[in-house]
Coordinates of C-alpha atoms and ligand atoms in Angstrom, one line a residue:
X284 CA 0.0 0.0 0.0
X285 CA 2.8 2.3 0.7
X286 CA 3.7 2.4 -3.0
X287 CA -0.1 3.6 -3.6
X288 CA -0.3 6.2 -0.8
X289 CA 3.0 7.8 -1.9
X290 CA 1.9 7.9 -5.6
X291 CA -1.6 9.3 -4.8
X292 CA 0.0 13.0 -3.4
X293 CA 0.9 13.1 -7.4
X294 CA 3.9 14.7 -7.3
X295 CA 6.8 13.8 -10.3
X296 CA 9.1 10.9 -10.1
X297 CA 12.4 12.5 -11.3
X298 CA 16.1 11.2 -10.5
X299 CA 14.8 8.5 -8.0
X300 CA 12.5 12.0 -5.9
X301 CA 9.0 13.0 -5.9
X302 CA 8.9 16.7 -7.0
X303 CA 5.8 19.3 -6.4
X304 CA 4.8 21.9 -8.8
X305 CA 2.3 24.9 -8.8
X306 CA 0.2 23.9 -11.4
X307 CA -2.4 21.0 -10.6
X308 CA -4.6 18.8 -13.2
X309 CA -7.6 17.0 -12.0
X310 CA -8.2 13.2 -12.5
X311 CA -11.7 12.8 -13.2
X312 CA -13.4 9.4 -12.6
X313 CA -15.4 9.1 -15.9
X314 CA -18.2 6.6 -14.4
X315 CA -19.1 9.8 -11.8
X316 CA -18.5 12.1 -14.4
X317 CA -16.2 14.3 -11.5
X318 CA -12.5 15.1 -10.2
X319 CA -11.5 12.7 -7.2
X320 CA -8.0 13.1 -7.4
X321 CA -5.1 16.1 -8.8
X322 CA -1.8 15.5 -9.8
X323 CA 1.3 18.4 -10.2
X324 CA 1.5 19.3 -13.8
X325 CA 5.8 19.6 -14.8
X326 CA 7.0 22.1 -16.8
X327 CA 8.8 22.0 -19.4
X328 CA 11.7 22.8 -17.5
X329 CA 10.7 20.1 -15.4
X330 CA 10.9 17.5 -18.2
X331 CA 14.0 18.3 -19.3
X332 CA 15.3 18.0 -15.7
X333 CA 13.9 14.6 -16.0
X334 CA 15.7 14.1 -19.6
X335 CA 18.8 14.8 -17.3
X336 CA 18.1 12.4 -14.3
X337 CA 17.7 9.5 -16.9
X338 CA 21.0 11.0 -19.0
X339 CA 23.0 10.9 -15.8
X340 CA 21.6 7.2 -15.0
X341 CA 22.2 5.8 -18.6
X342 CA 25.8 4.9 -18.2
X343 CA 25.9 3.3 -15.2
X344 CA 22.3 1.3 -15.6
X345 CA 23.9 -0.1 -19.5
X346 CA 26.6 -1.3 -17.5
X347 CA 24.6 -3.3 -15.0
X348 CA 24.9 -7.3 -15.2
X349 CA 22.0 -8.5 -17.5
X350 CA 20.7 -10.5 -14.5
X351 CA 20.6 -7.8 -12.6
X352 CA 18.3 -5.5 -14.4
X353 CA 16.2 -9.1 -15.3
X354 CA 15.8 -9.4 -11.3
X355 CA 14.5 -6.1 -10.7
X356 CA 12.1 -6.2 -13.8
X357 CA 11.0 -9.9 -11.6
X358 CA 10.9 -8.6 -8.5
X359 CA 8.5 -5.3 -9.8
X360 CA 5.8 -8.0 -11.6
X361 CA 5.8 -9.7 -8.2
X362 CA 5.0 -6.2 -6.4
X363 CA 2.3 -5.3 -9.0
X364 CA 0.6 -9.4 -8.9
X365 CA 0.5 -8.6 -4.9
X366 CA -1.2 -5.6 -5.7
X367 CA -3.1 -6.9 -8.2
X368 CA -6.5 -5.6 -6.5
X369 CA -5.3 -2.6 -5.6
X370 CA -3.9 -1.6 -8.8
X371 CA -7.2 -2.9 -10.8
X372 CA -8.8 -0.4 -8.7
X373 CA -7.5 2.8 -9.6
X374 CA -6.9 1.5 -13.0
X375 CA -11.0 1.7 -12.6
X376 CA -10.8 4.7 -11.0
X377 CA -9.0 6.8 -13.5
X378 CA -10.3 5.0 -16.6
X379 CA -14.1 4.3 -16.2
X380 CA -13.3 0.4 -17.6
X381 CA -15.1 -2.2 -15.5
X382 CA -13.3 -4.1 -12.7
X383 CA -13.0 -7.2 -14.5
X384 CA -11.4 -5.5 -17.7
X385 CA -8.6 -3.6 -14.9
X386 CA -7.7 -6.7 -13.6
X387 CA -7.3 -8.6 -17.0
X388 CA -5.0 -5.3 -17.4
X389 CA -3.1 -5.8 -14.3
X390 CA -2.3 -9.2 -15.8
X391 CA -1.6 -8.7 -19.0
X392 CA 0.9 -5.2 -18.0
X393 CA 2.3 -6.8 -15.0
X394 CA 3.0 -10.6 -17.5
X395 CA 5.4 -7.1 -19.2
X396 CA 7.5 -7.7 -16.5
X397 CA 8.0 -10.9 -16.1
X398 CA 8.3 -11.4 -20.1
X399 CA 11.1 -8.7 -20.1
X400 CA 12.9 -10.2 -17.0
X401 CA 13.4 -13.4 -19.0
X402 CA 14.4 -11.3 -22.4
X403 CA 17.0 -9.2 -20.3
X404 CA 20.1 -11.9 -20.9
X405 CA 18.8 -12.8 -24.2
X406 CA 20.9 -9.8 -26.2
X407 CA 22.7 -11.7 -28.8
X408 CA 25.3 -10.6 -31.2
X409 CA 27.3 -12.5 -33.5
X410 CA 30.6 -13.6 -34.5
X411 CA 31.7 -14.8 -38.8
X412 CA 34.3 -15.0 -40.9
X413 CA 34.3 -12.2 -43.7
X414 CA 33.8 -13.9 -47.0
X415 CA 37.1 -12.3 -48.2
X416 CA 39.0 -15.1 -45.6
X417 CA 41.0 -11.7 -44.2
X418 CA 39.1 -10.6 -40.6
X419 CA 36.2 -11.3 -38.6
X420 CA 32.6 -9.6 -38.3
X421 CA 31.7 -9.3 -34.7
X422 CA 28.3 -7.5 -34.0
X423 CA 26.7 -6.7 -30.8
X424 CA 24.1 -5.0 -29.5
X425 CA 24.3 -2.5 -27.1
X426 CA 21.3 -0.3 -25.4
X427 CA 19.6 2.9 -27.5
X428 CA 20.8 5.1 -24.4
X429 CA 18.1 7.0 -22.8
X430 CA 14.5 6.4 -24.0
X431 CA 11.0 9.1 -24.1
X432 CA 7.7 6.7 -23.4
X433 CA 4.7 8.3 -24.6
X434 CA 1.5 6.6 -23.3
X435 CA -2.6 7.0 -24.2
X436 CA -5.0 6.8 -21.2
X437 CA -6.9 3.5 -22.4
X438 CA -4.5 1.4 -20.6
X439 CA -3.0 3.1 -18.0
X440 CA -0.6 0.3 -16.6
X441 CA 0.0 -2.2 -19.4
X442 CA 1.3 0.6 -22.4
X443 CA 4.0 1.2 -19.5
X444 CA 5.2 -1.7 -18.7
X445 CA 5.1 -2.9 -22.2
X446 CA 7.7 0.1 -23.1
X447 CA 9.8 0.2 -19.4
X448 CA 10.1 -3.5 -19.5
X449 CA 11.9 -3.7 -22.6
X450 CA 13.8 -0.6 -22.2
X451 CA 15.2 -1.7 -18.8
X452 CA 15.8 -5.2 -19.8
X453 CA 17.7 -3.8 -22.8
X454 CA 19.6 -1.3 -20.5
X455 CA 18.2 1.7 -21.6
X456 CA 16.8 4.8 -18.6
X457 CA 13.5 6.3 -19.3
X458 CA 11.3 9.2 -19.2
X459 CA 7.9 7.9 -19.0
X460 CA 5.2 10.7 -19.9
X461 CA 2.0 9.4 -19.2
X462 CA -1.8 10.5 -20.4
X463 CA -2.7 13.2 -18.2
X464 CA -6.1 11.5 -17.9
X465 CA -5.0 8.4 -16.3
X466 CA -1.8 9.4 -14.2
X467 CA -2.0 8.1 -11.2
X468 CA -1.3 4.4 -12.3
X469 CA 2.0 5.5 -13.7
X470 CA 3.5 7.2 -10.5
X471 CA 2.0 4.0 -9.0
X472 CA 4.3 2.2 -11.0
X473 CA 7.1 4.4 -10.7
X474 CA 7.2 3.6 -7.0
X475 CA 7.0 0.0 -7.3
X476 CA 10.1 0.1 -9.6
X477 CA 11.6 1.6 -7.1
X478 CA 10.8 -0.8 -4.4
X479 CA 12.2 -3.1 -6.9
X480 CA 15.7 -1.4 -6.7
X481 CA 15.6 0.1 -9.7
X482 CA 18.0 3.2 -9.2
X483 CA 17.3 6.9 -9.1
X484 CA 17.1 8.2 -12.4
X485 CA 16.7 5.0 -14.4
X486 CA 13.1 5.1 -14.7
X487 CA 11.3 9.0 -14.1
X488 CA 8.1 10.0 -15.0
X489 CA 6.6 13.2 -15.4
X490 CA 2.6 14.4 -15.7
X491 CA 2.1 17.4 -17.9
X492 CA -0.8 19.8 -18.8
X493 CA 0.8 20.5 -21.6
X494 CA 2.2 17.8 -23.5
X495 CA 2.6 19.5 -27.4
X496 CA 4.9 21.7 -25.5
X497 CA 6.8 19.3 -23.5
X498 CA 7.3 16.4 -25.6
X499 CA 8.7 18.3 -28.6
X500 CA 11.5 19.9 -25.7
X501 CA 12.2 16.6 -24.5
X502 CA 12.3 15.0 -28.4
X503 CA 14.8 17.5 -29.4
X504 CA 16.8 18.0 -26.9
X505 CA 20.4 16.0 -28.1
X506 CA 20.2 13.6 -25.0
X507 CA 17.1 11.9 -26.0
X508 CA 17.6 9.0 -28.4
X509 CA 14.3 7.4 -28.7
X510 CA 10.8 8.0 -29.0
X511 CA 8.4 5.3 -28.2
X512 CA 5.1 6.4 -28.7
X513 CA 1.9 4.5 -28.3
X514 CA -1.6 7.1 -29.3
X515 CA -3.5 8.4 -32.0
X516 CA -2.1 8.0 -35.4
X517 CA -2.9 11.9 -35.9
X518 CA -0.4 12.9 -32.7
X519 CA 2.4 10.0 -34.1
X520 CA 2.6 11.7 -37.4
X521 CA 3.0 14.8 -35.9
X522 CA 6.1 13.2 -33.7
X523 CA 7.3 11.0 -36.0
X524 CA 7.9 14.1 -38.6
X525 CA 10.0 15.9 -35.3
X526 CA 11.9 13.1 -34.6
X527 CA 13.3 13.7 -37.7
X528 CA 15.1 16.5 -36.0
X529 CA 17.3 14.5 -34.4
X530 CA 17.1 11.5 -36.4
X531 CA 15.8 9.5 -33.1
X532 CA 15.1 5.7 -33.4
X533 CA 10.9 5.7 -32.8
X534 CA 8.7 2.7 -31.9
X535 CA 4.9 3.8 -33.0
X536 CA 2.2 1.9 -32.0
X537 CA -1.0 3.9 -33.9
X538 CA -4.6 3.4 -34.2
X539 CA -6.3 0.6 -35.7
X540 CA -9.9 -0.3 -37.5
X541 CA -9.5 -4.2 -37.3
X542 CA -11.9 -5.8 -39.5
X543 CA -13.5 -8.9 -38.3
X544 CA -14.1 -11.4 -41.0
X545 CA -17.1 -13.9 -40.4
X546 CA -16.8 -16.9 -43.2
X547 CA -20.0 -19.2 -44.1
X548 CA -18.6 -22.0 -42.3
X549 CA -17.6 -20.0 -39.1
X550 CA -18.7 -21.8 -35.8
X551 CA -21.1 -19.0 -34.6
X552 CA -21.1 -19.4 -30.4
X553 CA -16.8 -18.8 -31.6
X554 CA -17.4 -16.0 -33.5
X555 CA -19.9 -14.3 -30.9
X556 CA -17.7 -15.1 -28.0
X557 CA -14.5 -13.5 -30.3
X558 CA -16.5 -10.8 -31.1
X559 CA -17.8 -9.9 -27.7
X560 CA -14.2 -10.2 -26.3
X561 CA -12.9 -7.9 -29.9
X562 CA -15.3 -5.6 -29.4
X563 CA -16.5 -4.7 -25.6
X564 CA -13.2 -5.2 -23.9
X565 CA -12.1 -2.1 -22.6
X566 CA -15.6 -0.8 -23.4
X567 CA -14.3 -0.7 -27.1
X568 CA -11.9 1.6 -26.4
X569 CA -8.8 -0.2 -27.5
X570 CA -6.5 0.2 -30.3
X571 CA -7.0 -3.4 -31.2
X572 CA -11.1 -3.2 -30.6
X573 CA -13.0 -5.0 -33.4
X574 CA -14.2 -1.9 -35.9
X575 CA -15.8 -3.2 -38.8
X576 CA -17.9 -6.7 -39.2
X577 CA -17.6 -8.1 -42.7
X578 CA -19.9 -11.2 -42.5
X579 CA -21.1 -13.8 -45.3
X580 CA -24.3 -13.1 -46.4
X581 CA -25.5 -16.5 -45.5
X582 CA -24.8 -15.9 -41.5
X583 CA -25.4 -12.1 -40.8
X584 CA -29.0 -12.5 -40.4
X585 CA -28.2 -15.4 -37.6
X586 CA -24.8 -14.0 -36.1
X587 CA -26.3 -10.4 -35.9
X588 CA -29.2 -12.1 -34.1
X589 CA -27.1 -13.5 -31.6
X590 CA -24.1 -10.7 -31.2
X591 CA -27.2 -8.7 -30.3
X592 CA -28.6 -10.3 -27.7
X593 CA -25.3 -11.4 -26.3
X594 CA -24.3 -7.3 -26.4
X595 CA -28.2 -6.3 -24.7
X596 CA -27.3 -9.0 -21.7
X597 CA -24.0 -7.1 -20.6
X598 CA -23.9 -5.2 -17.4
X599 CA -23.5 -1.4 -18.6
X600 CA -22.4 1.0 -15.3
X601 CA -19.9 2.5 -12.8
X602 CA -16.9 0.2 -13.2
X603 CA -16.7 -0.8 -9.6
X604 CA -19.9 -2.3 -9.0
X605 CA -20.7 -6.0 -9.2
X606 CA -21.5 -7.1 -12.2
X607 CA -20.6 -4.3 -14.8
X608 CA -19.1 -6.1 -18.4
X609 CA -18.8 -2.1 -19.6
X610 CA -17.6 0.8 -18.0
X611 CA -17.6 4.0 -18.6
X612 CA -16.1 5.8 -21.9
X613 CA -13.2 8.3 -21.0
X614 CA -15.1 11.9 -21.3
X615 CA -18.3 12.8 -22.1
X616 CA -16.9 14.4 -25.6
X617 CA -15.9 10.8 -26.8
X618 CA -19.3 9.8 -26.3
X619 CA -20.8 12.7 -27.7
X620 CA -18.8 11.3 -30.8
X621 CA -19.6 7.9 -30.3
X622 CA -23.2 9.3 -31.2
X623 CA -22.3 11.5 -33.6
X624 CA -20.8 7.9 -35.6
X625 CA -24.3 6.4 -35.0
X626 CA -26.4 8.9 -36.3
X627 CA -24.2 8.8 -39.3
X628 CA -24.8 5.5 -40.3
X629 CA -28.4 5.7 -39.2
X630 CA -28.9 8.6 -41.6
X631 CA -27.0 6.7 -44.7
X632 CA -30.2 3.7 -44.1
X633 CA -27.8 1.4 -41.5
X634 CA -30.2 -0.1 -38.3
X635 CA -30.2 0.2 -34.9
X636 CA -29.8 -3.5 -33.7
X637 CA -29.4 -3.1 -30.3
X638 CA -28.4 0.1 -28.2
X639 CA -28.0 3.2 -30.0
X640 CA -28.6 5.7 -26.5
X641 CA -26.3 7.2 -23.6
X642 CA -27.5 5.9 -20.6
X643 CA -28.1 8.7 -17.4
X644 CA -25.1 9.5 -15.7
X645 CA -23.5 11.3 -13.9
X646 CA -20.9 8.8 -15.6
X647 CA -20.2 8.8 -19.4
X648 CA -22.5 5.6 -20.4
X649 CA -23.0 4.6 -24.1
X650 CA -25.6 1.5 -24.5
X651 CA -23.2 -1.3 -26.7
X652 CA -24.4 -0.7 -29.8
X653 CA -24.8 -3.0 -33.2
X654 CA -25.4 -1.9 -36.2
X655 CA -26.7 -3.8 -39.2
X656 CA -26.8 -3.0 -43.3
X657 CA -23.7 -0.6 -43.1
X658 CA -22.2 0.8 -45.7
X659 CA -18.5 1.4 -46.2
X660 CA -19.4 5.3 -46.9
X661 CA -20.1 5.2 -42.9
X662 CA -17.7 7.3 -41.0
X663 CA -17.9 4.4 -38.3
X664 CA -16.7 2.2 -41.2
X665 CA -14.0 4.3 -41.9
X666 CA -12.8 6.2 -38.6
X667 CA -11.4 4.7 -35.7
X668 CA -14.6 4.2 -33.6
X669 CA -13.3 3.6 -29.7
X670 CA -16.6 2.9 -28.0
X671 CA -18.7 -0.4 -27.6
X672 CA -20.4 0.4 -31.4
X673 CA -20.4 -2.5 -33.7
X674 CA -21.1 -2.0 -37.6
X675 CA -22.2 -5.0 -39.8
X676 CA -21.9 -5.5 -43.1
X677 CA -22.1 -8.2 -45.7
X678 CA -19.9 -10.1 -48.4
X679 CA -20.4 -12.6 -50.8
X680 CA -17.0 -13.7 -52.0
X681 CA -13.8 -14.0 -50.3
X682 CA -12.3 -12.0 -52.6
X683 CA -14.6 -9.0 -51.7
X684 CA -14.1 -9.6 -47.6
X685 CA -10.1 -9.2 -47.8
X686 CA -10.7 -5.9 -50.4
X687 CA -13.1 -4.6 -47.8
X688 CA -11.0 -5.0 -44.9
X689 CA -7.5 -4.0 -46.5
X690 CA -9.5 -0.8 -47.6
X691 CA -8.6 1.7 -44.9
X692 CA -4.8 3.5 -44.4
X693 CA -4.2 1.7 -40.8
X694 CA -3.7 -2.3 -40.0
X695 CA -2.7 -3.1 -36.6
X696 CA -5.0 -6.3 -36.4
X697 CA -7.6 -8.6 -38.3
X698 CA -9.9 -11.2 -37.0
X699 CA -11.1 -14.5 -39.0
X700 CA -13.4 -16.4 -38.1
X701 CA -13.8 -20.1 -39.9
X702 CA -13.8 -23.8 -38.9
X703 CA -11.9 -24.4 -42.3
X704 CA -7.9 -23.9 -40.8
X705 CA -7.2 -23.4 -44.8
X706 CA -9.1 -21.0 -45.9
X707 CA -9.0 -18.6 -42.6
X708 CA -4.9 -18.5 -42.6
X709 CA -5.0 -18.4 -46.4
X710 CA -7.2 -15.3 -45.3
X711 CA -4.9 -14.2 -42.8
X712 CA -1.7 -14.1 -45.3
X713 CA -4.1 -11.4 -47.7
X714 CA -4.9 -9.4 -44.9
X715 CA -2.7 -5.7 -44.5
X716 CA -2.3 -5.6 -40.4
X717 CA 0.7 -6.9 -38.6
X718 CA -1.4 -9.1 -36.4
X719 CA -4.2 -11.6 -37.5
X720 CA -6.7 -13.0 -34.5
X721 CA -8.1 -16.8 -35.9
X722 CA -10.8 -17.6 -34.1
X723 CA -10.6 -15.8 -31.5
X724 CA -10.7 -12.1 -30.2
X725 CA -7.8 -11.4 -28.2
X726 CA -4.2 -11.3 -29.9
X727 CA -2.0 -9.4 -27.0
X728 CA 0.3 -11.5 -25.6
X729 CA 3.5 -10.1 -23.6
X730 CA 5.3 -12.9 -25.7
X731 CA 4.3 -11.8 -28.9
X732 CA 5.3 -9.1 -31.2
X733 CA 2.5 -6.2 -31.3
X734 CA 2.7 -3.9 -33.7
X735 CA 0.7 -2.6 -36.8
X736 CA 1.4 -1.8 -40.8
X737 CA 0.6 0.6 -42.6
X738 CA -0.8 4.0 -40.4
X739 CA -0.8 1.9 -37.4
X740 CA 3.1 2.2 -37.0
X741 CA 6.6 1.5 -37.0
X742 CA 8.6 -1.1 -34.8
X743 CA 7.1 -4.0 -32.2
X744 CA 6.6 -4.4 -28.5
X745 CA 6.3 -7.2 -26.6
X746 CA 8.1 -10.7 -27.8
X747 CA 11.8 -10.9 -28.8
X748 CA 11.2 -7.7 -31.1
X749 CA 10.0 -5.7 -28.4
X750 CA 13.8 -5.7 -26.7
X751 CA 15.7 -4.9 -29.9
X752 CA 13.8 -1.9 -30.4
X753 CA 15.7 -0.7 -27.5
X754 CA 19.5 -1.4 -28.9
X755 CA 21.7 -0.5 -31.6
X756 CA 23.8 -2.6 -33.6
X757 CA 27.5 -2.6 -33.0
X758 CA 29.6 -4.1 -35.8
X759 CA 33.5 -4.5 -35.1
X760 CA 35.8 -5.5 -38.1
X761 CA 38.7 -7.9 -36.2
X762 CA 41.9 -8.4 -37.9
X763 CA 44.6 -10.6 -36.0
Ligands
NAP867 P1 -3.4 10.6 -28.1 O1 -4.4 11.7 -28.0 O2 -2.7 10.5 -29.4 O3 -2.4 10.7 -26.9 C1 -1.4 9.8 -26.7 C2 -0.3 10.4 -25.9 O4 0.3 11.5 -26.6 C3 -0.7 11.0 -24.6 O5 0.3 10.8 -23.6 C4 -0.9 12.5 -24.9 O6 -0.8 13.3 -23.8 C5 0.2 12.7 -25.9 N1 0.0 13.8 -26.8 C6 -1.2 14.2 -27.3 N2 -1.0 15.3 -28.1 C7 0.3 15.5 -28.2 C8 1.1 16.4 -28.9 N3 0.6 17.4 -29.7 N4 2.5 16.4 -28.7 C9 3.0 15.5 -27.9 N5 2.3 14.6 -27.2 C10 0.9 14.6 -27.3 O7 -4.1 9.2 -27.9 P2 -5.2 8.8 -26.8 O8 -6.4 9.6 -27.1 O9 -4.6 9.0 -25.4 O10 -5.4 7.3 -27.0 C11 -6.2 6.8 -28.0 C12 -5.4 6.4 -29.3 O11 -4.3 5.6 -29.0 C13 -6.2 5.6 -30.3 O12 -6.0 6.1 -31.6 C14 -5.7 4.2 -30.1 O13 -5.9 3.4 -31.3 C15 -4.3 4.4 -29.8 N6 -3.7 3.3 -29.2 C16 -2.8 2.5 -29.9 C17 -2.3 1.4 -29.3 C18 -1.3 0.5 -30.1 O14 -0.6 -0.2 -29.5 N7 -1.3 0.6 -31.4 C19 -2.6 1.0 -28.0 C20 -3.5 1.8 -27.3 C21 -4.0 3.0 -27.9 P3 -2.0 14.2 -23.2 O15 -3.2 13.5 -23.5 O16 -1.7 14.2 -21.7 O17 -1.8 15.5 -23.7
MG868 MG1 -6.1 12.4 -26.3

């Protein structure tokens, strides 16, 4: 608990010290609709005082046995499981998600940990004759040096963990710049890593109020030599175009608009459960969250039937009480959007399956939402739509499905759903996203590399890829 009550003050974790400043920013719970909690906002000057902590770290934490930095990247996944409740709880608090989907967070970010502590001695180079017989190539690989996080609200602890982990284990120092909706989680985890024995400096984070200012100070200021970014595709073009500036390595994990392919032969109770899962975890509001259903004409009428009534049965409410499947979405404006997508479709002839209303508040409730007869003219076909809305549409050929789904700018992740192994990874090899979900609707795994083509983004986390995006290649021509 210590590690919560410290964190809660909200103060900045920079060079291993919790800092104060003037300027305050409220943490509203968005399933009351109201503040319950404030957190300093830094400066700018304040950030770049944090660029310096993790500068004057770098050295010393690169030169730390592999082991080492793997047993304190252990030892903090065992603090966070032993908080597991605790954790899932202001997770809830700060992000309006239901209980059930913090704790599955917890889980998952905390798995970050553990995943990385293993990676941590796993830093291969190699060692070959050059093909002219006369010296020998010797690569290695050695850490990026010190590393700006850049973090979206939707999940607070595991987009964290998922960067820090790797970053440690590779032997990098960080400045981890949270959302300044969901804070509090991060400076959570900043003491935990310190409980760990992680040392001053290696891992600092800072809370701003005014993150277009900040970040770009941090990005360009020489001692920064990575960005890894996970947001908005709009806000990663912006900083990928600036961290041309100083030609930084970047990591960019964008938005999606996964299409979820339903075949003739799909096993419907598989694809409703997938769907369900791709579509209301997180309330919808994840990057990987099911956006567009391309289903064969021959099974909407029945799958439609059933997502619908499997969507009207969840628990809609404040994310704490018993018994809630969906939460609250993050501000009032997203769901004022979330609306504004329905209407859309609803004026271009699409139905109103199930849902379609906010619910009273004071909280920012959305009814889960299907929507049948669709068009691809839809903005909700075509925009990222981050809420528990679910647009249907039909296809007749296979052809058509993998046209339709390839036909947006982003691919982060696909879903396929088909009893026939053949034809659904014969699917999966057509389809433009760097992850593919077969029968089933969850693809995030600590072990596996995440990461999207196209506008989704650049680099992996998680999985063997995810530490290399934290080291540079060293390659030593030997005579002897
Ligand atoms: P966002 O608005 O792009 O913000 C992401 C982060 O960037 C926040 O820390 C934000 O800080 C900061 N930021 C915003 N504007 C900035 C600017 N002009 N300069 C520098 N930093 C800036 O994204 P979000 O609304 O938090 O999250 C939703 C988006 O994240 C969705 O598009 C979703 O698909 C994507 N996402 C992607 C993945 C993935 O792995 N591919 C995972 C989760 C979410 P402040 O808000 O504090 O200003
Ligand atoms: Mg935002």
């Amino acid at each position: 608990m210590q590690a919560f009550e410290r964190a809660m003050r909200g103060e900045q974790f920079i060079a291993g010290a919790w800092t104060a400043s003037d300027e305050r920013i409220d943490v509203v719970d968005p399933g009351l609709g109201r503040a319950f909690a404030a957190v300093a906002s830094a400066s700018a000057d304040q950030c770049i005082e944090a660029v310096a902590a993790a500068d004057a770290a770098a050295q010393a934490w690169a030169a730390t046995a592999p082991r080492q930095r793997a047993e304190c990247l252990r030892k903090a996944f065992e603090l966070i499981m032993e908080q597991a409740d605790d954790f899932a709880r202001l997770i809830t608090l700060e992000s309006g998600k239901a209980l059930a989907d913090s704790m599955a967070e917890v889980r998952y970010g905390a798995e970050f940990f553990r995943w990385f502590s293993e990676e941590a001695c796993r830093a291969y180079g190699s060692h070959s004759i050059a093909p002219s017989g006369g010296y020998r190539i010797l690569t290695s690989l050695q850490p990026v040096g010190v590393s700006l996080l850049v973090t979206p609200w939707n999940f607070p602890l595991a987009m964290g963990t998922r960067k820090i982990g790797a970053a440690l284990a590779a032997g990098c120092t960080v400045v981890l710049k949270p959302a300044k909706e969901t804070p509090l989680t991060s400076l959570v985890l900043a003491a935990v890593l310190e409980q760990a024995g992680v040392p001053a400096g290696v891992v600092n984070v800072v809370v701003t109020a005014s993150s277009s200012v900040a970040v770009p100070r941090m990005m360009t200021d020489g001692r920064v030599r990575k960005l890894s970014f996970t947001g908005s595709t709009s806000v990663g073009k912006h900083l990928l175009a600036l961290a041309s500036e100083r030609v930084l390595r970047t990591s960019m994990e964008l938005g999606g608009n996964a299409p979820f392919i339903v075949c003739a032969d799909a096993d419907l109770d598989v694809a409703v459960e997938a769907a369900m899962l791709a579509k209301l975890r997180n309330g919808g509001q994840a990057c990987t969250a099911a956006n567009r259903f391309i289903v064969h004409a021959s099974v909407e009428a029945e799958f439609s039937a059933r997502f619908a009534q499997a969507m009207e049965s969840v628990g809609v409410g404040y994310g704490l009480n018993p018994g809630v499947g969906v939460g609250a979405l993050i501000t009032a404006s997203e769901r004022e959007g979330m609306l504004g997508l329905i209407a859309d479709a609803d004026g271009r002839g699409a139905d109103v399956a199930c849902g379609g209303k906010s619910i009273d508040g004071p909280g920012f409730f959305l009814q889960p939402t299907l929507l049948r007869n669709v068009t691809p003219e839809c903005r909700c076909f075509v925009e990222e739509i981050f809420g528990p809305v679910a647009p249907v549409t039909t296809f007749d050929t296979v052809d058509e499905a993998v046209a339709l789904a390839n036909a947006v700018d982003v691919g982060l992740v696909s879903y396929v759903m088909s009893q026939n192994q053949r034809l659904a990874l014969s699917i999966a090899e057509r389809l433009e996203s760097g992850m593919v979900g077969v029968n089933r609707g969850v693809v995030s795994d600590p072990a596996a590399p995440f990461g999207g083509w196209k506008e989704s983004g650049l680099g992996r986390e998680g999985g063997h890829e995810g530490l290399l995006e934290y080291l540079e290649t060293k390659y030593v021509a030997v005579s002897w």
